PDB file of C-alpha atoms in Angstrom:
ATOM      1  CA  UNK A   1     -14.252 144.582 -52.666  1.00  0.00           C
ATOM      2  CA  UNK A   2     -13.787 141.490 -54.818  1.00  0.00           C
ATOM      3  CA  UNK A   3     -11.226 141.525 -57.574  1.00  0.00           C
ATOM      4  CA  UNK A   4     -12.254 140.048 -60.898  1.00  0.00           C
ATOM      5  CA  UNK A   5      -9.735 139.329 -63.588  1.00  0.00           C
ATOM      6  CA  UNK A   6     -10.396 138.620 -67.224  1.00  0.00           C
ATOM      7  CA  UNK A   7      -8.908 138.757 -70.676  1.00  0.00           C
ATOM      8  CA  UNK A   8      -9.978 140.828 -73.662  1.00  0.00           C
ATOM      9  CA  UNK A   9      -8.407 141.697 -76.987  1.00  0.00           C
ATOM     10  CA  UNK A  10     -11.279 143.989 -77.961  1.00  0.00           C
ATOM     11  CA  UNK A  11     -10.254 147.674 -78.182  1.00  0.00           C
ATOM     12  CA  UNK A  12      -7.006 147.050 -76.332  1.00  0.00           C
ATOM     13  CA  UNK A  13      -3.725 148.494 -77.493  1.00  0.00           C
ATOM     14  CA  UNK A  14      -1.192 146.923 -75.123  1.00  0.00           C
ATOM     15  CA  UNK A  15      -3.014 145.746 -72.030  1.00  0.00           C
ATOM     16  CA  UNK A  16      -5.174 142.653 -72.412  1.00  0.00           C
ATOM     17  CA  UNK A  17      -6.057 142.108 -68.749  1.00  0.00           C
ATOM     18  CA  UNK A  18      -9.311 143.452 -67.354  1.00  0.00           C
ATOM     19  CA  UNK A  19     -10.022 143.845 -63.672  1.00  0.00           C
ATOM     20  CA  UNK A  20     -12.999 144.537 -61.438  1.00  0.00           C
ATOM     21  CA  UNK A  21     -15.998 146.222 -63.078  1.00  0.00           C
ATOM     22  CA  UNK A  22     -14.208 146.509 -66.451  1.00  0.00           C
ATOM     23  CA  UNK A  23     -14.224 142.714 -66.526  1.00  0.00           C
ATOM     24  CA  UNK A  24     -17.859 142.516 -65.412  1.00  0.00           C
ATOM     25  CA  UNK A  25     -18.899 145.093 -68.025  1.00  0.00           C
ATOM     26  CA  UNK A  26     -17.081 143.199 -70.794  1.00  0.00           C
ATOM     27  CA  UNK A  27     -18.820 139.991 -69.716  1.00  0.00           C
ATOM     28  CA  UNK A  28     -22.207 141.757 -69.983  1.00  0.00           C
ATOM     29  CA  UNK A  29     -21.301 143.076 -73.452  1.00  0.00           C
ATOM     30  CA  UNK A  30     -20.241 139.591 -74.539  1.00  0.00           C
ATOM     31  CA  UNK A  31     -23.450 138.029 -73.221  1.00  0.00           C
ATOM     32  CA  UNK A  32     -25.620 140.515 -75.140  1.00  0.00           C
ATOM     33  CA  UNK A  33     -23.493 140.286 -78.282  1.00  0.00           C
ATOM     34  CA  UNK A  34     -23.926 136.561 -78.915  1.00  0.00           C
ATOM     35  CA  UNK A  35     -27.044 134.668 -79.846  1.00  0.00           C
ATOM     36  CA  UNK A  36     -28.263 131.635 -77.883  1.00  0.00           C
ATOM     37  CA  UNK A  37     -26.573 128.493 -79.165  1.00  0.00           C
ATOM     38  CA  UNK A  38     -23.404 130.222 -80.410  1.00  0.00           C
ATOM     39  CA  UNK A  39     -21.352 129.446 -77.297  1.00  0.00           C
ATOM     40  CA  UNK A  40     -19.980 125.926 -77.445  1.00  0.00           C
ATOM     41  CA  UNK A  41     -21.358 123.609 -74.743  1.00  0.00           C
ATOM     42  CA  UNK A  42     -23.477 126.435 -73.255  1.00  0.00           C
ATOM     43  CA  UNK A  43     -26.503 126.909 -75.513  1.00  0.00           C
ATOM     44  CA  UNK A  44     -28.412 128.977 -72.927  1.00  0.00           C
ATOM     45  CA  UNK A  45     -25.801 131.784 -73.012  1.00  0.00           C
ATOM     46  CA  UNK A  46     -26.634 134.686 -75.278  1.00  0.00           C
ATOM     47  CA  UNK A  47     -29.337 137.215 -75.979  1.00  0.00           C
ATOM     48  CA  UNK A  48     -32.569 136.673 -77.897  1.00  0.00           C
ATOM     49  CA  UNK A  49     -32.816 140.400 -78.628  1.00  0.00           C
ATOM     50  CA  UNK A  50     -31.374 139.655 -82.062  1.00  0.00           C
ATOM     51  CA  UNK A  51     -34.635 137.858 -82.911  1.00  0.00           C
ATOM     52  CA  UNK A  52     -36.622 141.096 -82.444  1.00  0.00           C
ATOM     53  CA  UNK A  53     -34.632 143.219 -84.903  1.00  0.00           C
ATOM     54  CA  UNK A  54     -36.890 142.491 -87.873  1.00  0.00           C
ATOM     55  CA  UNK A  55     -40.155 142.281 -85.913  1.00  0.00           C
ATOM     56  CA  UNK A  56     -42.671 145.129 -85.911  1.00  0.00           C
ATOM     57  CA  UNK A  57     -42.066 147.196 -82.780  1.00  0.00           C
ATOM     58  CA  UNK A  58     -45.079 146.986 -80.476  1.00  0.00           C
ATOM     59  CA  UNK A  59     -45.686 147.056 -76.726  1.00  0.00           C
ATOM     60  CA  UNK A  60     -45.430 143.260 -76.673  1.00  0.00           C
ATOM     61  CA  UNK A  61     -42.082 143.394 -78.478  1.00  0.00           C
ATOM     62  CA  UNK A  62     -40.830 146.070 -76.099  1.00  0.00           C
ATOM     63  CA  UNK A  63     -41.932 144.035 -73.066  1.00  0.00           C
ATOM     64  CA  UNK A  64     -40.203 140.929 -74.447  1.00  0.00           C
ATOM     65  CA  UNK A  65     -36.974 142.886 -74.981  1.00  0.00           C
ATOM     66  CA  UNK A  66     -37.126 144.259 -71.419  1.00  0.00           C
ATOM     67  CA  UNK A  67     -37.677 140.743 -70.058  1.00  0.00           C
ATOM     68  CA  UNK A  68     -34.747 139.444 -72.127  1.00  0.00           C
ATOM     69  CA  UNK A  69     -32.476 142.215 -70.807  1.00  0.00           C
ATOM     70  CA  UNK A  70     -33.548 141.286 -67.274  1.00  0.00           C
ATOM     71  CA  UNK A  71     -32.821 137.602 -67.951  1.00  0.00           C
ATOM     72  CA  UNK A  72     -29.350 138.353 -69.289  1.00  0.00           C
ATOM     73  CA  UNK A  73     -28.465 140.566 -66.323  1.00  0.00           C
ATOM     74  CA  UNK A  74     -29.877 138.069 -63.787  1.00  0.00           C
ATOM     75  CA  UNK A  75     -27.485 135.477 -65.232  1.00  0.00           C
ATOM     76  CA  UNK A  76     -24.560 137.483 -63.819  1.00  0.00           C
ATOM     77  CA  UNK A  77     -24.679 137.659 -60.010  1.00  0.00           C
ATOM     78  CA  UNK A  78     -22.216 140.566 -59.985  1.00  0.00           C
ATOM     79  CA  UNK A  79     -24.753 143.054 -61.393  1.00  0.00           C
ATOM     80  CA  UNK A  80     -28.276 144.194 -60.731  1.00  0.00           C
ATOM     81  CA  UNK A  81     -30.324 145.775 -63.491  1.00  0.00           C
ATOM     82  CA  UNK A  82     -32.030 148.848 -62.069  1.00  0.00           C
ATOM     83  CA  UNK A  83     -33.804 150.096 -65.210  1.00  0.00           C
ATOM     84  CA  UNK A  84     -34.159 149.310 -68.921  1.00  0.00           C
ATOM     85  CA  UNK A  85     -35.188 151.718 -71.639  1.00  0.00           C
ATOM     86  CA  UNK A  86     -35.871 150.396 -75.144  1.00  0.00           C
ATOM     87  CA  UNK A  87     -35.794 152.682 -78.167  1.00  0.00           C
ATOM     88  CA  UNK A  88     -35.944 151.993 -81.855  1.00  0.00           C
ATOM     89  CA  UNK A  89     -34.013 153.757 -84.542  1.00  0.00           C
ATOM     90  CA  UNK A  90     -33.842 153.384 -88.289  1.00  0.00           C
ATOM     91  CA  UNK A  91     -31.423 150.439 -88.279  1.00  0.00           C
ATOM     92  CA  UNK A  92     -32.293 148.617 -85.083  1.00  0.00           C
ATOM     93  CA  UNK A  93     -32.966 148.605 -81.384  1.00  0.00           C
ATOM     94  CA  UNK A  94     -31.196 150.637 -78.726  1.00  0.00           C
ATOM     95  CA  UNK A  95     -31.065 149.696 -75.035  1.00  0.00           C
ATOM     96  CA  UNK A  96     -30.237 151.957 -72.124  1.00  0.00           C
ATOM     97  CA  UNK A  97     -29.323 149.810 -69.125  1.00  0.00           C
ATOM     98  CA  UNK A  98     -28.866 151.253 -65.641  1.00  0.00           C
ATOM     99  CA  UNK A  99     -26.637 148.732 -63.886  1.00  0.00           C
ATOM    100  CA  UNK A 100     -25.443 148.430 -60.314  1.00  0.00           C
ATOM    101  CA  UNK A 101     -22.138 146.585 -59.876  1.00  0.00           C
ATOM    102  CA  UNK A 102     -22.863 144.872 -56.576  1.00  0.00           C
ATOM    103  CA  UNK A 103     -19.371 144.227 -55.230  1.00  0.00           C
ATOM    104  CA  UNK A 104     -18.217 147.800 -55.875  1.00  0.00           C
ATOM    105  CA  UNK A 105     -21.618 149.428 -55.192  1.00  0.00           C
ATOM    106  CA  UNK A 106     -21.044 151.391 -58.389  1.00  0.00           C
ATOM    107  CA  UNK A 107     -23.869 152.511 -60.686  1.00  0.00           C
ATOM    108  CA  UNK A 108     -23.382 152.986 -64.419  1.00  0.00           C
ATOM    109  CA  UNK A 109     -25.524 153.455 -67.495  1.00  0.00           C
ATOM    110  CA  UNK A 110     -24.546 151.559 -70.621  1.00  0.00           C
ATOM    111  CA  UNK A 111     -25.988 151.926 -74.106  1.00  0.00           C
ATOM    112  CA  UNK A 112     -26.223 149.015 -76.530  1.00  0.00           C
ATOM    113  CA  UNK A 113     -27.316 149.381 -80.149  1.00  0.00           C
ATOM    114  CA  UNK A 114     -28.375 146.229 -81.981  1.00  0.00           C
ATOM    115  CA  UNK A 115     -27.850 147.179 -85.607  1.00  0.00           C
ATOM    116  CA  UNK A 116     -29.726 145.115 -88.194  1.00  0.00           C
ATOM    117  CA  UNK A 117     -27.823 146.517 -91.164  1.00  0.00           C
ATOM    118  CA  UNK A 118     -24.416 145.553 -89.781  1.00  0.00           C
ATOM    119  CA  UNK A 119     -25.723 142.546 -87.826  1.00  0.00           C
ATOM    120  CA  UNK A 120     -23.653 143.496 -84.813  1.00  0.00           C
ATOM    121  CA  UNK A 121     -23.963 145.227 -81.483  1.00  0.00           C
ATOM    122  CA  UNK A 122     -22.488 148.687 -81.015  1.00  0.00           C
ATOM    123  CA  UNK A 123     -21.547 150.063 -77.599  1.00  0.00           C
ATOM    124  CA  UNK A 124     -21.887 153.781 -76.994  1.00  0.00           C
TER     125      UNK A 124
END
């Protein structure tokens, strides 16, 4: 199994180093949490899901969100997106992502809420 190492100050009390799938998961969170063009010198990095927050929710919108989630996950060769479920709630869009961490052969479901009132992504 490959060992990945990374650095995060988010929700960390004393330990700032991330390893293995914790690092991969944080990278996925970061990718979804920024908008395209926000990352210096890498304008293609980020998620366009933020653009759909104030759009009327239709089948076309849902399909575009699913395709965007697939695009984001394809950008990281360490994961494979098995399934995407898109739900709406009063203040935004919620994604349920079934991920497979390829190097560890570990499956996990993550939940991401894109909140239009707070203009930030919440992880459940």
